[in-house]
Coordinates of C-alpha atoms in Angstrom, one line a residue:
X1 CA 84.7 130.6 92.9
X2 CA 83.4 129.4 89.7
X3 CA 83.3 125.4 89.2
X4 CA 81.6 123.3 87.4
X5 CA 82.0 119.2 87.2
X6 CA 81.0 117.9 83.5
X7 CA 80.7 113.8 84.0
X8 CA 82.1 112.1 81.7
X9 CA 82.4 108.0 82.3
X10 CA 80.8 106.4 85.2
X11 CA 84.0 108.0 87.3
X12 CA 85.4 110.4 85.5
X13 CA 84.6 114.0 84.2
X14 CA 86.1 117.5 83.9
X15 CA 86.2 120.3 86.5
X16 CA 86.3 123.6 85.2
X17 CA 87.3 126.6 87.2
X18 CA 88.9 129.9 87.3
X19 CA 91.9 131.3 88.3
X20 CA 90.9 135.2 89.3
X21 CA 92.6 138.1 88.8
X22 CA 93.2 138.6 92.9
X23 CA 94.8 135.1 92.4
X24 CA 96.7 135.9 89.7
X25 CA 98.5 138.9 91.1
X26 CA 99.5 136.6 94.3
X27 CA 100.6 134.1 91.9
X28 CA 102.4 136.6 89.4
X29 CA 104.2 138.6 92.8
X30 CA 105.5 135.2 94.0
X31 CA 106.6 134.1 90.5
X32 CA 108.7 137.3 89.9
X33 CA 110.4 137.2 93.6
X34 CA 111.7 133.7 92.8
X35 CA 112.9 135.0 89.4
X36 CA 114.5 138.3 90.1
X37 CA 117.5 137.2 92.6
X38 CA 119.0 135.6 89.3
X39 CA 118.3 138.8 86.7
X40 CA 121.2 140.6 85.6
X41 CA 119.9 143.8 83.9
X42 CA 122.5 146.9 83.6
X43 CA 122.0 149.8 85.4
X44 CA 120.2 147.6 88.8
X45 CA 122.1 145.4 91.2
X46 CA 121.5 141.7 91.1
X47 CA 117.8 141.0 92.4
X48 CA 116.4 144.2 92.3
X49 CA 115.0 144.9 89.3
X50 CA 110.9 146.2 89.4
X51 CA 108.9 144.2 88.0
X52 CA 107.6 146.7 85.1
X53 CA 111.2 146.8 83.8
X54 CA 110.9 142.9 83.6
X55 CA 107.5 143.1 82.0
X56 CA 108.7 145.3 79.5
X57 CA 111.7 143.4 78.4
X58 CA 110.3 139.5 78.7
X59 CA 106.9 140.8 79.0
X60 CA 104.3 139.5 81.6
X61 CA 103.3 136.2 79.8
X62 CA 107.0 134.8 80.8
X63 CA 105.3 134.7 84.6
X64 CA 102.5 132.7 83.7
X65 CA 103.7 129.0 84.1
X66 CA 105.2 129.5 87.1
X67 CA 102.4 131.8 88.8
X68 CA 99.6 129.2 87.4
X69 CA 101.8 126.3 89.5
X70 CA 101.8 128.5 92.7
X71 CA 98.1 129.3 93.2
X72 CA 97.1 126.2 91.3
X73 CA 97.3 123.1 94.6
X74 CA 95.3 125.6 96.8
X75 CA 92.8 126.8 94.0
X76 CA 92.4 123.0 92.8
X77 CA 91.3 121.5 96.5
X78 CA 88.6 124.2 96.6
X79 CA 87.0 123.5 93.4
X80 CA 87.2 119.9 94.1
X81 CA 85.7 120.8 97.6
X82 CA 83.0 123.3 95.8
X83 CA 82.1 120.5 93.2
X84 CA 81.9 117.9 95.8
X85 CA 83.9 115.2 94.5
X86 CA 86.8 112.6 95.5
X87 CA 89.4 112.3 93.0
X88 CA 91.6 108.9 93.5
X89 CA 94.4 110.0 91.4
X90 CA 96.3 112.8 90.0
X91 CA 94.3 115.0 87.9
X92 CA 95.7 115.9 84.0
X93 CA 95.9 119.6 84.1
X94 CA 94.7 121.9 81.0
X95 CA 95.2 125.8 80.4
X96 CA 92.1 126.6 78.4
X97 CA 92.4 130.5 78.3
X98 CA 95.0 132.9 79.8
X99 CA 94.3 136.1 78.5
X100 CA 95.8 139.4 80.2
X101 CA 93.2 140.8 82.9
X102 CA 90.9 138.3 82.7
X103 CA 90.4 135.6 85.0
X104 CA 92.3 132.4 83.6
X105 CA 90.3 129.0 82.8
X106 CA 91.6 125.4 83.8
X107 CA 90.1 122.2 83.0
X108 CA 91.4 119.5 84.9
X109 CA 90.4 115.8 84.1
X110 CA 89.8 113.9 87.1
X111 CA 89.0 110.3 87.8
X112 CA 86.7 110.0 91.1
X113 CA 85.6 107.6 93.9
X114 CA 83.2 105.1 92.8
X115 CA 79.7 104.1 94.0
X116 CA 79.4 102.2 96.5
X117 CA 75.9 100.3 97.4
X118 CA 75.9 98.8 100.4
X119 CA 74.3 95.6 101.3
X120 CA 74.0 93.9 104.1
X121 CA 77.0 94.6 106.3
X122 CA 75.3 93.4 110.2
X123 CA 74.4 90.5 111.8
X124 CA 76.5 88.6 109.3
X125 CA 76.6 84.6 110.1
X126 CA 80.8 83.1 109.2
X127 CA 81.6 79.5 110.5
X128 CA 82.0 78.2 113.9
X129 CA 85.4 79.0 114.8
X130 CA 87.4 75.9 117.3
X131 CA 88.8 77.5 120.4
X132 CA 89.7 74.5 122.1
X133 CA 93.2 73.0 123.6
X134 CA 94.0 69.9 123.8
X135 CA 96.6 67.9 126.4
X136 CA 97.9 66.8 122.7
X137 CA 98.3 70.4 121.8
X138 CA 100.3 70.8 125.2
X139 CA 102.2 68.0 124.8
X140 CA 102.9 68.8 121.2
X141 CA 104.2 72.3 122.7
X142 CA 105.9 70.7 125.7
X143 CA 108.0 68.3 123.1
X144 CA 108.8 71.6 121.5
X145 CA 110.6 72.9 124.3
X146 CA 112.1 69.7 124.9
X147 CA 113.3 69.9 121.8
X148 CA 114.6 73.5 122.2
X149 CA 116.9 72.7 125.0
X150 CA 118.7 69.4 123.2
X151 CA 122.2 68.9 123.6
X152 CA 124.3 67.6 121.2
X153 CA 126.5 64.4 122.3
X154 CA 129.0 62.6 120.2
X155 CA 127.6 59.1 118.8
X156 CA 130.1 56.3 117.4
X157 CA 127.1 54.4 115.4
X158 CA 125.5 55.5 112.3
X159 CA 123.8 58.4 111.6
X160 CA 120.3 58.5 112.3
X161 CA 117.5 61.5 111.0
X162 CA 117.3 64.1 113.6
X163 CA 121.0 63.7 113.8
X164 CA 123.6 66.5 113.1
X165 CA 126.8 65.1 111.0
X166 CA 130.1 67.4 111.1
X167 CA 131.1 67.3 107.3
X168 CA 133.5 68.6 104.5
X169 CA 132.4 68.8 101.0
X170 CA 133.1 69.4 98.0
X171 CA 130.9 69.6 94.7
X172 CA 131.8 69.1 91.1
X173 CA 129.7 68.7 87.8
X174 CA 131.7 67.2 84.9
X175 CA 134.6 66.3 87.5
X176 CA 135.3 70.0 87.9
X177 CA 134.8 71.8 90.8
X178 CA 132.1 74.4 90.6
X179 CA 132.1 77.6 93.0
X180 CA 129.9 78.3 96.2
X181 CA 129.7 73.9 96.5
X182 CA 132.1 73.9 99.1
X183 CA 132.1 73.6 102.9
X184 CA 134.2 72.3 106.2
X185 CA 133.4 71.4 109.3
X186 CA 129.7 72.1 108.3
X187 CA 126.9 71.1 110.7
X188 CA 124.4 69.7 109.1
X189 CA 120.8 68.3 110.7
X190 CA 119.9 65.2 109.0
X191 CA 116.3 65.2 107.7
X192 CA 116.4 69.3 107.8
X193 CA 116.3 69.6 103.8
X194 CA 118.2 72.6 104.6
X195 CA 120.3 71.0 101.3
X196 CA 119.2 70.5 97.8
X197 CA 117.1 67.2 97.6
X198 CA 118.7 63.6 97.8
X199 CA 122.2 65.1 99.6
X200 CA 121.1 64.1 103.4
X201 CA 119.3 61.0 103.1
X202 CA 122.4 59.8 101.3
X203 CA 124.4 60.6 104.3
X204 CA 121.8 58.7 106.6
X205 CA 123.6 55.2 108.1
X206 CA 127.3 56.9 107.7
X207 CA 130.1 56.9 110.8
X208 CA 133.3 59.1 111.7
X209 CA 135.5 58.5 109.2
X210 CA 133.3 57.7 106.3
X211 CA 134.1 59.4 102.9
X212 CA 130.9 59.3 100.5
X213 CA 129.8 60.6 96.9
X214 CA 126.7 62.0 97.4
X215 CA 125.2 62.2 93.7
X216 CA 122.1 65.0 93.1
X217 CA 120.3 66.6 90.8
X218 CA 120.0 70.4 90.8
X219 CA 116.3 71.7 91.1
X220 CA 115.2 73.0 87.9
X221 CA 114.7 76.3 89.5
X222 CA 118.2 76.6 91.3
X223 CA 118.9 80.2 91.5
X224 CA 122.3 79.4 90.1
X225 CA 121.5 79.2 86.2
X226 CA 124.4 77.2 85.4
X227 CA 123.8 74.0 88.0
X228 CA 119.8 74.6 87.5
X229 CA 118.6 70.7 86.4
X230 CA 122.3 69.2 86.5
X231 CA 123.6 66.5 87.7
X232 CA 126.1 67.0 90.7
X233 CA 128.5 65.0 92.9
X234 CA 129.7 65.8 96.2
X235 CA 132.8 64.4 97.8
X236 CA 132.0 64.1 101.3
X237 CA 134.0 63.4 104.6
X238 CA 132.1 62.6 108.2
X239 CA 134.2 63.9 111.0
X240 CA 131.9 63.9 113.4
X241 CA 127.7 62.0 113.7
X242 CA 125.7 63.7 116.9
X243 CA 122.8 62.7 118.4
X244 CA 120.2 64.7 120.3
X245 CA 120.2 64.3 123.8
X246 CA 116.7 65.5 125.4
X247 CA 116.5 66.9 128.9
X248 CA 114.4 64.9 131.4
X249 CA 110.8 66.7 131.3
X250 CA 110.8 67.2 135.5
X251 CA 110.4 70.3 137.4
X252 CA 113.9 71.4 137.0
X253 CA 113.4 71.1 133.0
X254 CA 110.2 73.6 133.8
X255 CA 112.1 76.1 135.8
X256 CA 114.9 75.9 133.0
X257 CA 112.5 76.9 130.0
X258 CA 110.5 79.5 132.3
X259 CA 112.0 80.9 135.3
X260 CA 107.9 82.3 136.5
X261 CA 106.9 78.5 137.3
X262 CA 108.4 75.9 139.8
X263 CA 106.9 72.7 138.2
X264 CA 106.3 70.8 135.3
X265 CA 102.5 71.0 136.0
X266 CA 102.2 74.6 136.0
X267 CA 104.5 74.8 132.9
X268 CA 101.6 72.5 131.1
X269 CA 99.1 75.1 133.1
X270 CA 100.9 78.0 131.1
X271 CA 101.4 76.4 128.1
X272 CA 97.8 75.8 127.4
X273 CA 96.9 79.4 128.8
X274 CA 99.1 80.5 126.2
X275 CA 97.4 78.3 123.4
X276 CA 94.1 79.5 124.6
X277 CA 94.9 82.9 124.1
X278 CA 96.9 82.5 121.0
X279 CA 93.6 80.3 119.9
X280 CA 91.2 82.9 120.7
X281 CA 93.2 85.2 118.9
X282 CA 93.5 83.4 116.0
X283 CA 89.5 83.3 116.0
X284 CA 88.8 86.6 116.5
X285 CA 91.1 87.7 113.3
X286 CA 89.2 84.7 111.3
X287 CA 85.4 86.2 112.1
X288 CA 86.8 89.7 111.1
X289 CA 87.8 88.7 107.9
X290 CA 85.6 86.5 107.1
X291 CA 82.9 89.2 108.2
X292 CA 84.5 91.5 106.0
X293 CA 84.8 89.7 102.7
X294 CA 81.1 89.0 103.4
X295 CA 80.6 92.6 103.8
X296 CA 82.7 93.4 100.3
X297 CA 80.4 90.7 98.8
X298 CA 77.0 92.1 99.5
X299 CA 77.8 95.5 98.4
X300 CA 77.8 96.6 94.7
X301 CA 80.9 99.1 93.5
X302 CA 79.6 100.1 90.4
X303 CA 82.8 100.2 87.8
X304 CA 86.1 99.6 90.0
X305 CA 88.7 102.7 88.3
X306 CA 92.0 100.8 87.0
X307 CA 94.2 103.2 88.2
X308 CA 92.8 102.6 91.8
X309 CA 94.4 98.9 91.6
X310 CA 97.5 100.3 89.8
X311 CA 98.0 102.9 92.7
X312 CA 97.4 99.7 95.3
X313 CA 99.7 97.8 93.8
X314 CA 102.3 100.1 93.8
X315 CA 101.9 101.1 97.0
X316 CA 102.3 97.0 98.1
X317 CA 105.8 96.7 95.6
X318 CA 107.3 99.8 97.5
X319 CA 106.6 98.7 101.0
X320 CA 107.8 95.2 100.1
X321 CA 111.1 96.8 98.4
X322 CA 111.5 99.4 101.5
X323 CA 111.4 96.4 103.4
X324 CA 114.2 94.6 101.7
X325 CA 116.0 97.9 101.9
X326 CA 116.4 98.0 105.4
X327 CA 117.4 94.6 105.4
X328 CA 120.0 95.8 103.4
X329 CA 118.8 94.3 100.1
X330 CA 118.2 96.4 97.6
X331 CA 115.9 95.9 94.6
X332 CA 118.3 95.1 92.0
X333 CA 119.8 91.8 94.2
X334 CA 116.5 90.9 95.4
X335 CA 115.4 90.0 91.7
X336 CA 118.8 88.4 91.2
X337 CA 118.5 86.3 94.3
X338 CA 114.8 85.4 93.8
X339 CA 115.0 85.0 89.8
X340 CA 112.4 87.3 89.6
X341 CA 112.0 90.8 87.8
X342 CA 110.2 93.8 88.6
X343 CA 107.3 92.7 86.3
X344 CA 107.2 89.7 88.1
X345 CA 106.8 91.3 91.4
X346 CA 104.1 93.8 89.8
X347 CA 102.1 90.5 88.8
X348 CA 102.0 88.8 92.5
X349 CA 100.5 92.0 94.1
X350 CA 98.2 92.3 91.5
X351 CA 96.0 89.2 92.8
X352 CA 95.4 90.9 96.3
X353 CA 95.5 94.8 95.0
X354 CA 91.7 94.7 93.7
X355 CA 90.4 92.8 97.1
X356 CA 91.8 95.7 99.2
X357 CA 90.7 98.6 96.9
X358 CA 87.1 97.1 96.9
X359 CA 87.5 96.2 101.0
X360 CA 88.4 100.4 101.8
X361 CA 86.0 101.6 99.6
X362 CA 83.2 99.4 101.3
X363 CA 84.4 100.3 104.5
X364 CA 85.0 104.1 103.7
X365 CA 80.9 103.3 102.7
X366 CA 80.1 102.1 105.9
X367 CA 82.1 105.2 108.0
X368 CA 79.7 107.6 105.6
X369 CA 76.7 105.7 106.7
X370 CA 77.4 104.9 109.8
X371 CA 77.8 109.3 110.1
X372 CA 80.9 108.4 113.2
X373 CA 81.8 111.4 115.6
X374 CA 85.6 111.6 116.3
X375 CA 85.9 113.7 119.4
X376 CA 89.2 115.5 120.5
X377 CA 89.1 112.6 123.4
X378 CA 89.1 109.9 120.7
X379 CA 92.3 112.0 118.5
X380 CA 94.4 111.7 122.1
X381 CA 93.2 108.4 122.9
X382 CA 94.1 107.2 119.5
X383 CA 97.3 108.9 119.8
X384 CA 98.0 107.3 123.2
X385 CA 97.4 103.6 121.9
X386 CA 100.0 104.1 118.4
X387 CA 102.6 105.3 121.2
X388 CA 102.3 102.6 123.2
X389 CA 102.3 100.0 120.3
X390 CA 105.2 101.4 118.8
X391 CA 106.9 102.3 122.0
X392 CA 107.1 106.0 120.7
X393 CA 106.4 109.6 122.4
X394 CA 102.8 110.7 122.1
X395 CA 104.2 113.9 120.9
X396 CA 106.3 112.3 118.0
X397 CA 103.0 110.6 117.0
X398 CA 101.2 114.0 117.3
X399 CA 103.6 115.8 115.0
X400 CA 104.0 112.6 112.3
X401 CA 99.9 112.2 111.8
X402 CA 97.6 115.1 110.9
X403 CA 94.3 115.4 112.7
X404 CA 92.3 114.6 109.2
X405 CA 94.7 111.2 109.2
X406 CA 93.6 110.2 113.0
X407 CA 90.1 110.9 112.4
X408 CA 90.4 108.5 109.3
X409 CA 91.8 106.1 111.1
X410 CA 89.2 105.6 113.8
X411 CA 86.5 106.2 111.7
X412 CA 87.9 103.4 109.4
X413 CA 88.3 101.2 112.9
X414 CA 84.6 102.0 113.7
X415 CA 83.4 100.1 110.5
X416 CA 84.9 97.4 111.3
X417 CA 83.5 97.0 114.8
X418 CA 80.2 97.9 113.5
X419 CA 80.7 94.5 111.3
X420 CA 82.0 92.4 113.6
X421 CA 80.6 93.4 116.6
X422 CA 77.2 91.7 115.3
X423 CA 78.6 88.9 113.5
X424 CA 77.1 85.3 114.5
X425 CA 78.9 81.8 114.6
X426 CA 77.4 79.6 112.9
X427 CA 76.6 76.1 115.4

């Protein structure tokens, strides 16, 4: 095959290459099948008319377009593959000759991978991370618990915070009621600011019975543009002011909140197990990342492309989206219930999208460096671990992810390890 790359910009250029005439035929064959099921031409049935009576009415040229676009994906991967290059985005596509019995000409402009120099990427020094538990830590977690298992019980004196009032309400601005501002029988924890600012602590010292005005002042960013930075007031009735009643911390409390231990001192046992773990954890995922911005730091990427970060970011608003999707909130009400518009959302993934381009490109850097050998072993093993962790079959793993996909993956994971795995704390 004929290719040749023409460097334009520090990552861009133009690949040239040719379409032959064996190509041509293939793509000029497939063209005229898809075409001739829909020809009406008197004297054949439907769909089978030959192809020189076609030529000789629309003439062979009417083929071109759509035989170019069937041999073109396959031809275009092998001159990429023959000129040695990565592109990172689409390619723009030009015919530059397509005369009859010649091999045809493409130019396709392509933006490619940038450099990457590496710098030092082992025996990387990040900061002392703490790992220790303390009995305030357990108790803190034990209180927790405690805390968990409340009950509610029925208090005649005042409202306290922490305490849960039963209330009806009602809001109005101007002395007219406005919509969505009221509620009965709500239950409403004291000190939760689960209202707008000002409404609980003016219902702290009230009893049964009372009836309040509870006067506020709308945020200036209330979602509801109408009430946004007004003044409200909110005609209030106590029915009922409950108090938290907290279980006795004894071994029956311990066998309540955790059926595996018999006593409150193995509880405090598991409890700081559990912190230790979670602790160590936490550490683990610190060193990594701080190892890795080190990593992204000493290395050089000579000329980030944009479209790199525009792809990134993209890719970041969709899987946010998709996630409000199946949460059943679809784009259009997410902006309406954040305030926000799609420009807005573009702008917040911005800030992270040129950290992870320039963090995969280092550490696609380090997998070329580091020359990593992926085994068929290491494909099952890898496929045995993503079933697990996703409680799937390791066949429906095998038939969602490619073999070029896994390796990629573990490759990618190798990197990391070979960062972290010689990263020192720091005394």
């Amino acid at each position: 095959m004929s290719t040749k790359w023409e460097k334009k910009g520090t990552n861009d250029g133009v690949l040239t290459f040719e379409v032959s005439t064996e190509h041509i035929e293939k793509g000029l064959k497939t063209a005229f099948d898809r075409v001739k099921k829909d020809l009406n031409v008197p004297g054949f049935r439907k769909g089978k008319v030959p192809r020189q009576m076609f030529n000789q009415m629309y003439g062979e040229e009417a083929l071109y377009e759509d035989a170019l676009n069937v041999v073109l994906p396959e031809l275009y991967e092998a001159a990429i593959e023959e000129a040695g290059i990565e592109p990172v985005a689409q390619p723009k596509i030009n015919v530059e000759s397509m005369e009859k019995g010649q091999p045809w000409v493409i130019t396709a402009e392509v933006v490619v991978k940038p450099e990457v120099k590496l710098g030092d990427y082992k025996n990387l020094t990040v900061p002392k991370q703490d790992r220790s538990v303390t009995d305030e830590e357990v108790e803190e977690n034990l209180a927790q618990k405690q805390q968990s298992q409340a009950e509610l019980v029925i208090k005649e004196s005042a409202a306290e915070n922490g305490d849960t009032v039963v209330i009806d309400f009602e809001g109005f601005k101007d002395d007219v009621a406005f919509e969505g501002g009221k509620g009965e029988n709500y239950s409403l924890e004291l000190g939760s600011n689960s209202f707008i600012p000002g409404f609980e602590e003016q219902l702290v010292g009230t009893k049964a019975g009372d009836e309040v005005e509870v006067k506020v002042t709308f945020p200036e960013e209330y979602q509801a543009e109408d009430l946004a930075g007004q003044e409200a007031v909110f005609k209030v009735t106590v029915h009922e002011v409950k108090a938290k009643e907290l279980p006795e911390l004894d071994d029956e409390f311990a066998k309540d909140v955790d059926d595996e231990v018999e006593t409150l001192a193995e509880l405090k046992e598991k409890i700081k197990a559990e912190l230790v773990a979670s602790k160590e954890a936490a550490a683990e995922a610190a060193i990594e990342e701080a190892a890795i911005s080190q990593a992204v730091e000493n290395a050089e990427i000579v000329e980030l492309p944009e479209v790199m970060v525009h792809d990134e970011v993209h890719r970041g608003m969709n899987e946010f989206l998709s996630n409000m999707q199946n949460q059943g909130i679809s784009p259009e009400l997410y902006y309406q219930i954040s305030g926000t518009t799609e420009e807005d959302l573009h702008k917040q993934f911005e800030g992270e999208a040129e950290s992870r381009v320039k963090t995969n490109l280092v550490i696609e850097a380090i997998v070329e460096a580091e020359n990593f050998e992926v085994t068929d072993e290491d494909i099952q093993a890898e496929i045995d671990d993503l079933a697990s962790q996703y409680n799937m079959e390791a066949s429906a793993v095998r038939n969602a992810l490619s073999d070029v996909m896994l390796t990629h993956d573990i490759k990618m994971k190798r990197a990391v390890d070979a960062i972290v795995k010689t990263v020192k704390e720091e005394a």
